[in-house]
Short mmCIF file of C-alpha atoms and ligand atoms in Angstrom, two decimals:
data_model
loop_
_atom_site.label_atom_id
_atom_site.label_comp_id
_atom_site.label_asym_id
_atom_site.label_seq_id
_atom_site.Cartn_x
_atom_site.Cartn_y
_atom_site.Cartn_z
CA MET A 1 -32.61 -31.60 10.56
CA GLN A 2 -31.00 -30.65 14.01
CA PHE A 3 -28.62 -27.75 14.67
CA HIS A 4 -26.10 -28.79 17.45
CA SER A 5 -24.22 -26.02 19.30
CA PHE A 6 -20.66 -26.72 20.75
CA TYR A 7 -20.43 -29.74 18.60
CA ASP A 8 -17.29 -31.95 18.89
CA LEU A 9 -15.58 -32.21 15.31
CA THR A 10 -12.49 -34.32 16.74
CA ASN A 11 -13.80 -37.43 14.80
CA LEU A 12 -14.66 -35.46 11.82
CA ASN A 13 -11.08 -34.37 10.81
CA THR A 14 -8.49 -37.04 9.96
CA LEU A 15 -5.68 -35.17 11.87
CA ALA A 16 -7.90 -35.88 14.99
CA VAL A 17 -7.25 -32.32 16.33
CA ASP A 18 -9.60 -31.69 19.21
CA ALA A 19 -12.15 -29.14 17.91
CA GLN A 20 -15.74 -27.71 18.41
CA ALA A 21 -18.03 -26.24 16.00
CA GLU A 22 -19.96 -23.19 17.25
CA TYR A 23 -22.93 -24.89 15.35
CA PHE A 24 -22.97 -28.03 13.35
CA CYS A 25 -25.90 -29.70 11.20
CA GLN A 26 -26.01 -32.35 8.45
CA VAL A 27 -28.04 -31.78 5.19
CA GLN A 28 -29.26 -34.18 2.57
CA SER A 29 -31.62 -32.11 0.32
CA LEU A 30 -31.96 -28.58 -1.04
CA GLU A 31 -34.73 -28.08 1.57
CA ASP A 32 -32.17 -28.88 4.39
CA ILE A 33 -29.75 -26.53 2.73
CA THR A 34 -32.19 -23.61 2.53
CA ALA A 35 -33.22 -24.26 6.07
CA ALA A 36 -29.48 -24.17 7.14
CA LEU A 37 -28.74 -21.08 5.39
CA ALA A 38 -31.77 -19.28 6.75
CA PHE A 39 -30.64 -20.35 10.36
CA ALA A 40 -27.15 -19.11 9.66
CA ARG A 41 -28.70 -15.82 8.46
CA SER A 42 -30.99 -15.44 11.56
CA GLN A 43 -27.98 -15.93 13.84
CA SER A 44 -25.52 -13.91 11.65
CA LEU A 45 -23.38 -16.97 11.37
CA PRO A 46 -20.69 -17.59 8.67
CA VAL A 47 -21.35 -21.12 6.92
CA LYS A 48 -18.44 -23.36 6.51
CA VAL A 49 -18.87 -26.69 4.46
CA LEU A 50 -17.11 -29.89 5.67
CA GLY A 51 -16.74 -33.14 3.85
CA GLY A 52 -14.95 -36.11 5.31
CA GLY A 53 -12.40 -33.81 7.02
CA SER A 54 -9.35 -35.41 5.28
CA ASN A 55 -7.92 -32.13 3.99
CA VAL A 56 -8.48 -29.57 6.83
CA VAL A 57 -6.73 -28.21 9.74
CA MET A 58 -9.06 -27.26 12.37
CA ALA A 59 -8.75 -24.61 15.11
CA ALA A 60 -9.79 -25.57 18.62
CA HIS A 61 -13.06 -23.55 18.08
CA VAL A 62 -14.57 -23.39 14.80
CA SER A 63 -17.04 -20.40 14.55
CA GLY A 64 -20.23 -20.24 12.50
CA LEU A 65 -22.40 -22.98 11.25
CA ILE A 66 -20.61 -26.12 9.97
CA VAL A 67 -22.60 -27.86 7.36
CA GLN A 68 -21.95 -31.33 6.21
CA ASP A 69 -23.74 -32.87 3.15
CA ILE A 70 -24.55 -36.48 3.76
CA ALA A 71 -26.57 -37.19 0.81
CA LYS A 72 -25.07 -40.37 -1.03
CA GLY A 73 -25.38 -42.51 -3.94
CA PHE A 74 -25.23 -41.89 -7.87
CA GLU A 75 -27.44 -42.46 -10.80
CA VAL A 76 -26.78 -42.72 -14.60
CA ILE A 77 -28.08 -39.70 -16.38
CA VAL A 78 -26.94 -40.45 -20.02
CA GLN A 79 -25.07 -43.20 -21.78
CA ASP A 80 -23.98 -44.59 -25.24
CA ASP A 81 -21.65 -47.39 -26.33
CA LYS A 82 -18.48 -45.55 -25.25
CA HIS A 83 -19.34 -43.41 -22.40
CA VAL A 84 -21.69 -43.11 -19.23
CA THR A 85 -22.54 -39.98 -17.38
CA ILE A 86 -23.27 -40.32 -13.60
CA LYS A 87 -24.44 -37.77 -11.17
CA VAL A 88 -22.90 -38.42 -7.75
CA GLN A 89 -24.24 -36.94 -4.57
CA ALA A 90 -21.68 -34.83 -2.41
CA GLY A 91 -21.71 -36.92 0.70
CA GLN A 92 -20.90 -40.17 -1.29
CA ASN A 93 -17.65 -41.79 -0.01
CA TRP A 94 -15.07 -41.26 -2.77
CA HIS A 95 -13.17 -44.65 -2.63
CA GLU A 96 -16.55 -46.61 -2.62
CA LEU A 97 -17.72 -44.72 -5.60
CA VAL A 98 -14.40 -45.56 -7.60
CA MET A 99 -14.93 -49.24 -6.64
CA GLN A 100 -18.53 -49.30 -7.54
CA THR A 101 -18.10 -47.60 -10.87
CA LEU A 102 -15.38 -50.24 -11.84
CA GLU A 103 -17.63 -53.15 -10.84
CA LEU A 104 -20.27 -51.71 -13.05
CA GLY A 105 -17.83 -51.63 -15.98
CA TYR A 106 -17.44 -47.81 -15.92
CA TYR A 107 -13.65 -46.87 -16.13
CA GLY A 108 -11.33 -44.09 -15.42
CA LEU A 109 -11.20 -43.36 -11.83
CA GLU A 110 -9.06 -46.44 -10.86
CA ASN A 111 -5.82 -44.46 -10.14
CA LEU A 112 -7.79 -42.38 -7.73
CA ALA A 113 -8.85 -45.57 -5.52
CA TYR A 114 -8.29 -45.20 -1.85
CA ILE A 115 -8.18 -41.34 -1.58
CA PRO A 116 -10.10 -40.64 1.69
CA GLY A 117 -13.18 -38.18 1.66
CA CYS A 118 -16.39 -37.30 -0.10
CA VAL A 119 -17.34 -36.65 -3.77
CA GLY A 120 -18.32 -32.96 -3.01
CA ALA A 121 -14.78 -32.17 -2.08
CA ALA A 122 -13.19 -33.75 -5.18
CA PRO A 123 -13.42 -30.73 -7.40
CA VAL A 124 -12.28 -28.51 -4.74
CA GLN A 125 -8.69 -29.32 -5.03
CA ASN A 126 -9.16 -31.29 -8.10
CA ILE A 127 -7.86 -34.53 -6.52
CA GLY A 128 -5.15 -36.44 -8.26
CA ALA A 129 -2.89 -39.43 -8.07
CA TYR A 130 -0.82 -41.47 -10.32
CA GLY A 131 -1.27 -39.07 -13.11
CA VAL A 132 -4.82 -38.82 -13.04
CA GLU A 133 -6.96 -35.94 -11.85
CA ALA A 134 -10.69 -35.65 -11.19
CA LYS A 135 -10.96 -33.08 -13.74
CA ASP A 136 -10.30 -35.62 -16.45
CA PHE A 137 -13.74 -36.91 -15.87
CA ILE A 138 -15.77 -34.10 -14.24
CA SER A 139 -18.25 -32.66 -16.60
CA VAL A 140 -20.51 -30.60 -14.41
CA VAL A 141 -20.45 -29.46 -10.63
CA HIS A 142 -23.78 -28.50 -9.27
CA GLY A 143 -24.18 -26.49 -6.03
CA VAL A 144 -25.74 -23.80 -4.10
CA ASN A 145 -24.30 -20.27 -3.45
CA LEU A 146 -24.05 -19.88 0.44
CA GLU A 147 -24.79 -16.25 0.19
CA THR A 148 -27.74 -16.14 -2.02
CA GLY A 149 -29.07 -19.74 -1.76
CA ILE A 150 -29.33 -19.82 -5.57
CA VAL A 151 -28.40 -23.17 -7.16
CA PHE A 152 -25.74 -23.29 -10.01
CA SER A 153 -24.05 -25.61 -12.41
CA LEU A 154 -20.55 -25.09 -13.67
CA ASP A 155 -19.18 -27.20 -16.57
CA ASN A 156 -15.59 -28.31 -16.62
CA ALA A 157 -14.00 -25.18 -18.04
CA GLN A 158 -15.89 -23.01 -15.90
CA CYS A 159 -14.37 -24.67 -12.84
CA ASP A 160 -11.04 -23.43 -13.92
CA PHE A 161 -9.12 -26.74 -12.86
CA SER A 162 -5.42 -27.04 -12.58
CA TYR A 163 -2.94 -29.12 -10.43
CA ARG A 164 -4.69 -29.41 -7.06
CA GLU A 165 -6.63 -26.17 -7.83
CA SER A 166 -10.04 -24.96 -8.90
CA ILE A 167 -12.40 -22.09 -8.82
CA PHE A 168 -13.59 -23.45 -5.53
CA LYS A 169 -10.33 -22.78 -3.97
CA GLN A 170 -10.25 -19.33 -5.64
CA GLU A 171 -13.19 -16.86 -6.42
CA LEU A 172 -15.55 -19.40 -4.88
CA GLU A 173 -13.64 -20.31 -1.78
CA ALA A 174 -15.99 -20.72 1.05
CA LYS A 175 -18.99 -19.27 -1.13
CA VAL A 176 -20.59 -22.48 -2.31
CA LEU A 177 -21.88 -25.97 -1.27
CA ILE A 178 -21.25 -28.44 -3.89
CA THR A 179 -24.44 -30.68 -3.99
CA SER A 180 -23.48 -33.30 -6.62
CA VAL A 181 -20.99 -33.85 -9.46
CA ASP A 182 -21.51 -35.25 -13.01
CA PHE A 183 -18.69 -37.48 -14.18
CA VAL A 184 -18.25 -38.93 -17.80
CA LEU A 185 -16.65 -42.51 -17.55
CA ASN A 186 -15.55 -44.88 -20.20
CA LYS A 187 -17.06 -48.29 -21.04
CA GLN A 188 -13.57 -49.12 -22.55
CA GLU A 189 -10.75 -49.97 -20.46
CA SER A 190 -7.76 -47.81 -21.18
CA VAL A 191 -5.40 -47.74 -18.05
CA MET A 192 -2.89 -44.98 -17.11
CA VAL A 193 0.39 -46.56 -15.88
CA LYS A 194 2.78 -43.80 -16.38
CA TYR A 195 3.91 -43.29 -12.71
CA ALA A 196 6.20 -45.59 -10.69
CA PRO A 197 5.86 -48.04 -9.28
CA LEU A 198 2.47 -48.83 -11.42
CA ASN A 199 4.53 -48.95 -14.85
CA THR A 200 6.93 -51.57 -13.60
CA MET A 201 4.13 -53.64 -12.16
CA ALA A 202 2.23 -53.41 -15.42
CA SER A 203 5.18 -54.23 -17.62
CA GLN A 204 5.95 -57.19 -15.42
CA TYR A 205 2.14 -58.16 -15.60
CA PHE A 206 2.41 -57.94 -19.30
CA ASP A 207 5.43 -60.04 -19.72
CA GLU A 208 3.91 -62.72 -17.47
CA GLU A 209 0.33 -62.66 -18.71
CA GLY A 210 0.65 -61.44 -22.26
CA LYS A 211 -2.04 -58.78 -21.62
CA GLN A 212 -2.57 -55.34 -20.19
CA VAL A 213 -3.69 -55.06 -16.47
CA SER A 214 -7.49 -54.50 -16.04
CA ALA A 215 -8.75 -51.36 -14.35
CA LEU A 216 -10.02 -53.20 -11.44
CA LEU A 217 -6.65 -54.95 -10.78
CA LEU A 218 -4.89 -51.58 -11.26
CA ALA A 219 -7.11 -50.10 -8.54
CA GLN A 220 -6.12 -53.02 -6.33
CA TRP A 221 -2.48 -52.25 -7.13
CA VAL A 222 -3.04 -48.49 -6.15
CA ILE A 223 -4.60 -49.67 -2.72
CA ASN A 224 -1.65 -51.86 -1.94
CA VAL A 225 0.85 -49.31 -2.72
CA ARG A 226 -0.87 -46.49 -0.83
CA LYS A 227 -1.49 -49.05 2.13
CA SER A 228 2.32 -49.70 2.04
CA LYS A 229 3.47 -46.14 2.36
CA LEU A 230 0.72 -43.93 3.52
CA PRO A 231 -0.44 -43.91 7.31
CA GLU A 232 -4.02 -44.90 7.83
CA PRO A 233 -5.56 -41.80 9.59
CA ARG A 234 -7.37 -43.92 12.08
CA GLU A 235 -4.00 -45.20 13.39
CA LEU A 236 -1.72 -42.23 12.71
CA PRO A 237 -3.87 -39.11 12.25
CA ASN A 238 -2.77 -37.10 9.29
CA ALA A 239 -4.14 -35.13 6.35
CA GLY A 240 -2.19 -36.67 3.46
CA SER A 241 0.29 -34.71 1.62
CA PHE A 242 0.74 -31.49 3.68
CA PHE A 243 2.37 -29.52 0.75
CA LYS A 244 1.70 -29.34 -2.89
CA ASN A 245 4.68 -30.17 -5.16
CA PRO A 246 6.30 -27.12 -6.27
CA VAL A 247 6.47 -26.19 -10.05
CA ILE A 248 9.49 -23.85 -10.57
CA ASN A 249 11.03 -22.25 -13.50
CA GLN A 250 14.04 -23.70 -15.56
CA HIS A 251 16.46 -21.35 -14.14
CA ASP A 252 15.62 -21.99 -10.48
CA PHE A 253 15.60 -25.60 -11.17
CA LEU A 254 19.23 -25.71 -12.64
CA GLN A 255 20.44 -23.90 -9.80
CA ILE A 256 19.04 -26.53 -7.32
CA LYS A 257 20.21 -29.27 -9.55
CA ALA A 258 23.69 -27.91 -9.72
CA GLN A 259 23.70 -28.52 -5.89
CA TYR A 260 21.60 -31.62 -5.78
CA PRO A 261 22.27 -33.48 -8.95
CA ASP A 262 19.98 -36.35 -7.93
CA ILE A 263 16.92 -34.28 -7.50
CA PRO A 264 13.80 -35.89 -9.19
CA SER A 265 11.96 -33.70 -11.64
CA TYR A 266 8.79 -33.60 -13.98
CA GLU A 267 8.46 -31.41 -16.74
CA GLN A 268 5.05 -29.75 -16.94
CA ALA A 269 3.53 -27.14 -19.12
CA SER A 270 3.86 -24.51 -16.58
CA GLY A 271 7.44 -25.32 -15.50
CA ILE A 272 9.43 -28.04 -13.70
CA LYS A 273 7.66 -30.13 -10.88
CA ILE A 274 9.92 -31.13 -8.03
CA PRO A 275 8.56 -33.57 -5.29
CA ALA A 276 8.20 -31.55 -2.05
CA GLY A 277 8.53 -34.97 -0.13
CA TRP A 278 12.22 -35.44 -1.69
CA LEU A 279 13.14 -31.65 -0.67
CA ILE A 280 11.97 -32.38 3.01
CA ASP A 281 13.70 -35.93 3.04
CA GLN A 282 16.89 -34.66 1.89
CA LEU A 283 17.10 -32.19 5.04
CA GLY A 284 16.93 -35.38 7.10
CA LEU A 285 13.41 -34.57 8.48
CA LYS A 286 11.78 -38.02 7.93
CA GLY A 287 10.76 -39.27 11.30
CA GLN A 288 11.53 -35.98 13.08
CA SER A 289 9.11 -34.51 15.61
CA PHE A 290 7.98 -30.96 15.88
CA GLY A 291 6.47 -31.01 19.21
CA PRO A 292 3.38 -33.46 18.78
CA VAL A 293 3.72 -33.58 15.15
CA ARG A 294 5.88 -35.75 13.31
CA VAL A 295 7.20 -35.99 9.59
CA HIS A 296 5.99 -39.71 8.56
CA GLU A 297 8.97 -42.13 8.25
CA LYS A 298 7.88 -43.51 4.80
CA GLN A 299 6.67 -40.36 3.22
CA ALA A 300 8.09 -36.88 4.25
CA LEU A 301 5.18 -35.06 2.79
CA VAL A 302 2.78 -36.53 5.27
CA LEU A 303 2.64 -34.87 8.86
CA VAL A 304 1.30 -37.19 11.63
CA ASN A 305 -0.43 -35.56 14.59
CA GLN A 306 0.31 -37.23 17.95
CA GLY A 307 -2.27 -35.37 20.12
CA GLY A 308 -1.49 -31.78 19.00
CA THR A 309 -3.86 -28.90 18.36
CA GLY A 310 -4.31 -27.36 14.81
CA GLU A 311 -1.90 -24.71 16.00
CA ASP A 312 0.70 -27.31 16.68
CA VAL A 313 0.17 -28.74 13.15
CA ILE A 314 0.49 -25.18 11.47
CA ALA A 315 3.53 -24.39 13.74
CA ALA A 316 5.27 -27.71 12.42
CA ALA A 317 4.55 -26.96 8.94
CA SER A 318 5.74 -23.45 9.09
CA GLU A 319 9.14 -24.71 10.54
CA ILE A 320 9.32 -27.26 7.71
CA LYS A 321 8.42 -24.49 5.08
CA GLN A 322 11.06 -22.35 6.58
CA LYS A 323 13.90 -24.99 6.37
CA VAL A 324 12.92 -25.63 2.71
CA LEU A 325 12.96 -22.10 1.80
CA MET A 326 16.40 -21.62 3.50
CA HIS A 327 18.07 -24.54 2.00
CA TYR A 328 16.51 -24.59 -1.61
CA GLY A 329 14.91 -21.04 -2.00
CA VAL A 330 11.69 -22.83 -2.76
CA THR A 331 8.28 -21.79 -1.14
CA LEU A 332 6.23 -24.66 -0.20
CA GLU A 333 2.35 -24.27 -0.38
CA GLN A 334 0.11 -25.75 2.05
CA GLU A 335 -2.50 -28.31 0.70
CA PRO A 336 -5.10 -28.60 3.53
CA ARG A 337 -7.62 -25.84 4.15
CA LEU A 338 -7.76 -24.17 7.46
CA PHE A 339 -10.92 -24.30 9.46
CA SER A 340 -11.18 -21.53 12.20
P1 FAD B 1 -12.59 -31.89 3.48
O1 FAD B 1 -11.28 -32.21 4.27
O2 FAD B 1 -13.87 -32.14 4.52
O3 FAD B 1 -12.70 -30.51 2.95
C1 FAD B 1 -11.66 -30.11 2.12
C2 FAD B 1 -12.08 -28.75 1.59
O4 FAD B 1 -13.25 -28.93 0.57
C3 FAD B 1 -12.53 -27.81 2.51
O5 FAD B 1 -12.23 -26.47 2.05
C4 FAD B 1 -14.16 -27.75 2.42
O6 FAD B 1 -14.63 -26.61 2.75
C5 FAD B 1 -14.41 -28.11 1.07
N1 FAD B 1 -15.50 -29.00 0.73
C6 FAD B 1 -15.73 -30.22 1.27
N2 FAD B 1 -16.82 -30.77 0.80
C7 FAD B 1 -17.50 -29.69 0.16
C8 FAD B 1 -18.66 -29.28 -0.62
N3 FAD B 1 -19.61 -30.37 -0.54
N4 FAD B 1 -19.07 -28.29 -1.12
C9 FAD B 1 -18.03 -27.21 -1.01
N5 FAD B 1 -16.94 -27.26 -0.52
C10 FAD B 1 -16.61 -28.63 0.19
N6 FAD B 1 -5.82 -35.72 -2.06
C11 FAD B 1 -5.49 -35.89 -3.32
O7 FAD B 1 -5.90 -35.09 -4.17
N7 FAD B 1 -4.86 -37.10 -3.80
C12 FAD B 1 -4.44 -38.01 -3.00
O8 FAD B 1 -4.02 -39.05 -3.35
C13 FAD B 1 -4.72 -37.88 -1.62
N8 FAD B 1 -4.47 -38.84 -0.62
C14 FAD B 1 -4.74 -38.73 0.64
C15 FAD B 1 -4.32 -39.74 1.53
C16 FAD B 1 -4.60 -39.59 3.01
C17 FAD B 1 -4.23 -40.57 3.97
C18 FAD B 1 -5.28 -38.36 3.41
C19 FAD B 1 -5.55 -38.25 4.82
C20 FAD B 1 -5.70 -37.39 2.45
C21 FAD B 1 -5.32 -37.50 1.02
N9 FAD B 1 -5.76 -36.53 0.19
C22 FAD B 1 -5.60 -36.69 -1.17
C23 FAD B 1 -6.50 -35.32 0.45
C24 FAD B 1 -8.05 -35.54 0.74
O9 FAD B 1 -8.38 -36.77 0.89
C25 FAD B 1 -8.72 -34.97 -0.41
O10 FAD B 1 -8.43 -33.66 -0.76
C26 FAD B 1 -10.20 -35.36 -0.37
O11 FAD B 1 -10.87 -34.71 -1.44
C27 FAD B 1 -10.84 -34.32 0.69
O12 FAD B 1 -12.25 -34.74 0.89
P2 FAD B 1 -13.04 -34.48 2.26
O13 FAD B 1 -14.43 -34.92 2.02
O14 FAD B 1 -12.39 -35.10 3.35
O15 FAD B 1 -12.88 -32.94 2.27
P1 NAP B 2 5.74 -40.70 -5.13
O1 NAP B 2 5.59 -42.02 -6.08
O2 NAP B 2 6.71 -40.73 -3.99
O3 NAP B 2 6.33 -39.53 -6.24
C1 NAP B 2 6.60 -38.20 -5.45
C2 NAP B 2 5.98 -37.07 -6.30
O4 NAP B 2 6.48 -37.24 -7.70
C3 NAP B 2 4.36 -37.58 -6.50
O5 NAP B 2 3.70 -36.57 -5.73
C4 NAP B 2 4.16 -37.29 -7.96
O6 NAP B 2 3.56 -35.87 -8.33
C5 NAP B 2 5.54 -36.96 -8.64
N1 NAP B 2 5.63 -38.01 -9.72
C6 NAP B 2 5.93 -39.21 -9.65
N2 NAP B 2 6.18 -39.79 -10.77
C7 NAP B 2 5.70 -38.92 -11.62
C8 NAP B 2 5.55 -38.92 -12.99
N3 NAP B 2 5.78 -39.92 -13.97
N4 NAP B 2 5.11 -37.57 -13.67
C9 NAP B 2 4.91 -36.62 -13.09
N5 NAP B 2 5.04 -36.65 -11.71
C10 NAP B 2 5.36 -37.69 -10.98
O7 NAP B 2 4.45 -40.18 -4.63
P2 NAP B 2 3.43 -40.84 -3.45
O8 NAP B 2 3.58 -39.92 -2.32
O9 NAP B 2 3.67 -42.32 -3.36
O10 NAP B 2 1.84 -40.51 -4.05
C11 NAP B 2 1.55 -41.25 -5.16
C12 NAP B 2 0.51 -40.50 -5.89
O11 NAP B 2 -0.68 -40.31 -4.98
C13 NAP B 2 0.89 -38.92 -6.35
O12 NAP B 2 0.40 -38.77 -7.46
C14 NAP B 2 0.43 -38.21 -5.11
O13 NAP B 2 0.09 -36.85 -5.68
C15 NAP B 2 -0.86 -38.86 -4.79
N6 NAP B 2 -1.00 -38.60 -3.23
C16 NAP B 2 -1.61 -37.43 -2.96
C17 NAP B 2 -1.85 -37.08 -1.66
C18 NAP B 2 -2.44 -35.83 -1.13
O14 NAP B 2 -2.70 -35.56 0.13
N7 NAP B 2 -2.61 -34.87 -2.14
C19 NAP B 2 -1.48 -38.02 -0.58
C20 NAP B 2 -0.92 -39.28 -1.07
C21 NAP B 2 -0.67 -39.59 -2.42
P3 NAP B 2 1.97 -35.60 -8.30
O15 NAP B 2 1.68 -35.30 -6.81
O16 NAP B 2 1.76 -34.29 -9.16
O17 NAP B 2 1.23 -36.73 -8.73
#
């Protein structure tokens, strides 16, 4: 294992921000991780864990030792007629995992197809799309405490998952390296098509074919829909949705609805969810540039970076946040994590 100083991170973040790590290393075993932690301790460096860099905003100089876990693959650890439990290494590409499990007849992750990044990051913000969240299938998260070097395992309840949240963004933020994740998947197909446009596509398919869409075909629909509206980071650098959808109380919602009767809304246990992209779009910001950062034409939640720094991205996001707060009285929360 090599420790690189002044390591270029430009290709390791999907916003393509020019960034350099004070130190960088890749690990793929507990032995490597132990050596990395010892190196960091000997140099008094903070340790920061990077996955695929698809949910981070980087400063030009990132201090400390940046550790990337590149261990890949998965194994079946237990199964019966109905379920299979797999242990997946942190460096495994998420989308490849989704497709490989579907091909093996292990179902559940189909709505989460084509989300960039690695498995180790999936529990961090409890990745979600089209009404399915990683937490629905995660049974145990395994990792190493960065301060003590002690290995740990947290079961689903201990991870404290909620909408785009987990213990790894709260008490354990920047304190652990997730080494592997156990998922319990189904052997019977039971697709989730509550969200548009999947519901329309599924009912049309049922009318024409007389049967429910398969999980594999559903994954293909998800991939196609996402390709049609989300920019490919390789072509237009971005970090996906830049803001979480706010969940507000009934009183605040009715006030906004009185002014904007067409506002979409979704009732949740914790309040009423309104799409942040809609709020931004209504302000006429789609396609608008804030310096080198542009609000994507097809999805106002996505900020495209056209050669700007991490500071430029944060400045654009702050302006948008301010406008949303001024017009609707709603505070947007940033989704990507800061690396500085
Ligand atoms: P990084 O960006 O490298 O890291 C993200 C955070 O996780 C950082 O805080 C990092 O320190 C931490 N982390 C990473 N790996 C580990 C580890 N092994 N141990 C401990 N901490 C770790 N997200 C969704 O939820 N749903 C979507 O539909 C979705 N669509 C997207 C579409 C696009 C085009 C893009 C660019 C992003 C999208 N995202 C989406 C956001 C992003 O892909 C996910 O959050 C993904 O899980 C991030 O994975 P990563 O490996 O790139 O993590
Ligand atoms: P969309 O269809 O334009 O819908 C906008 C928002 O409305 C979504 O974010 C979704 O919230 C919410 N929504 C839509 N139908 C809903 C329903 N039936 N019940 C509850 N909430 C509903 O969204 P999109 O941008 O194309 O994204 C599609 C899916 O991919 C969404 O789930 C989105 O979260 C996910 N995605 C996430 C990222 C990211 O970086 N986090 C990036 C791209 C796409 P939810 O976000 O709560 O699902």
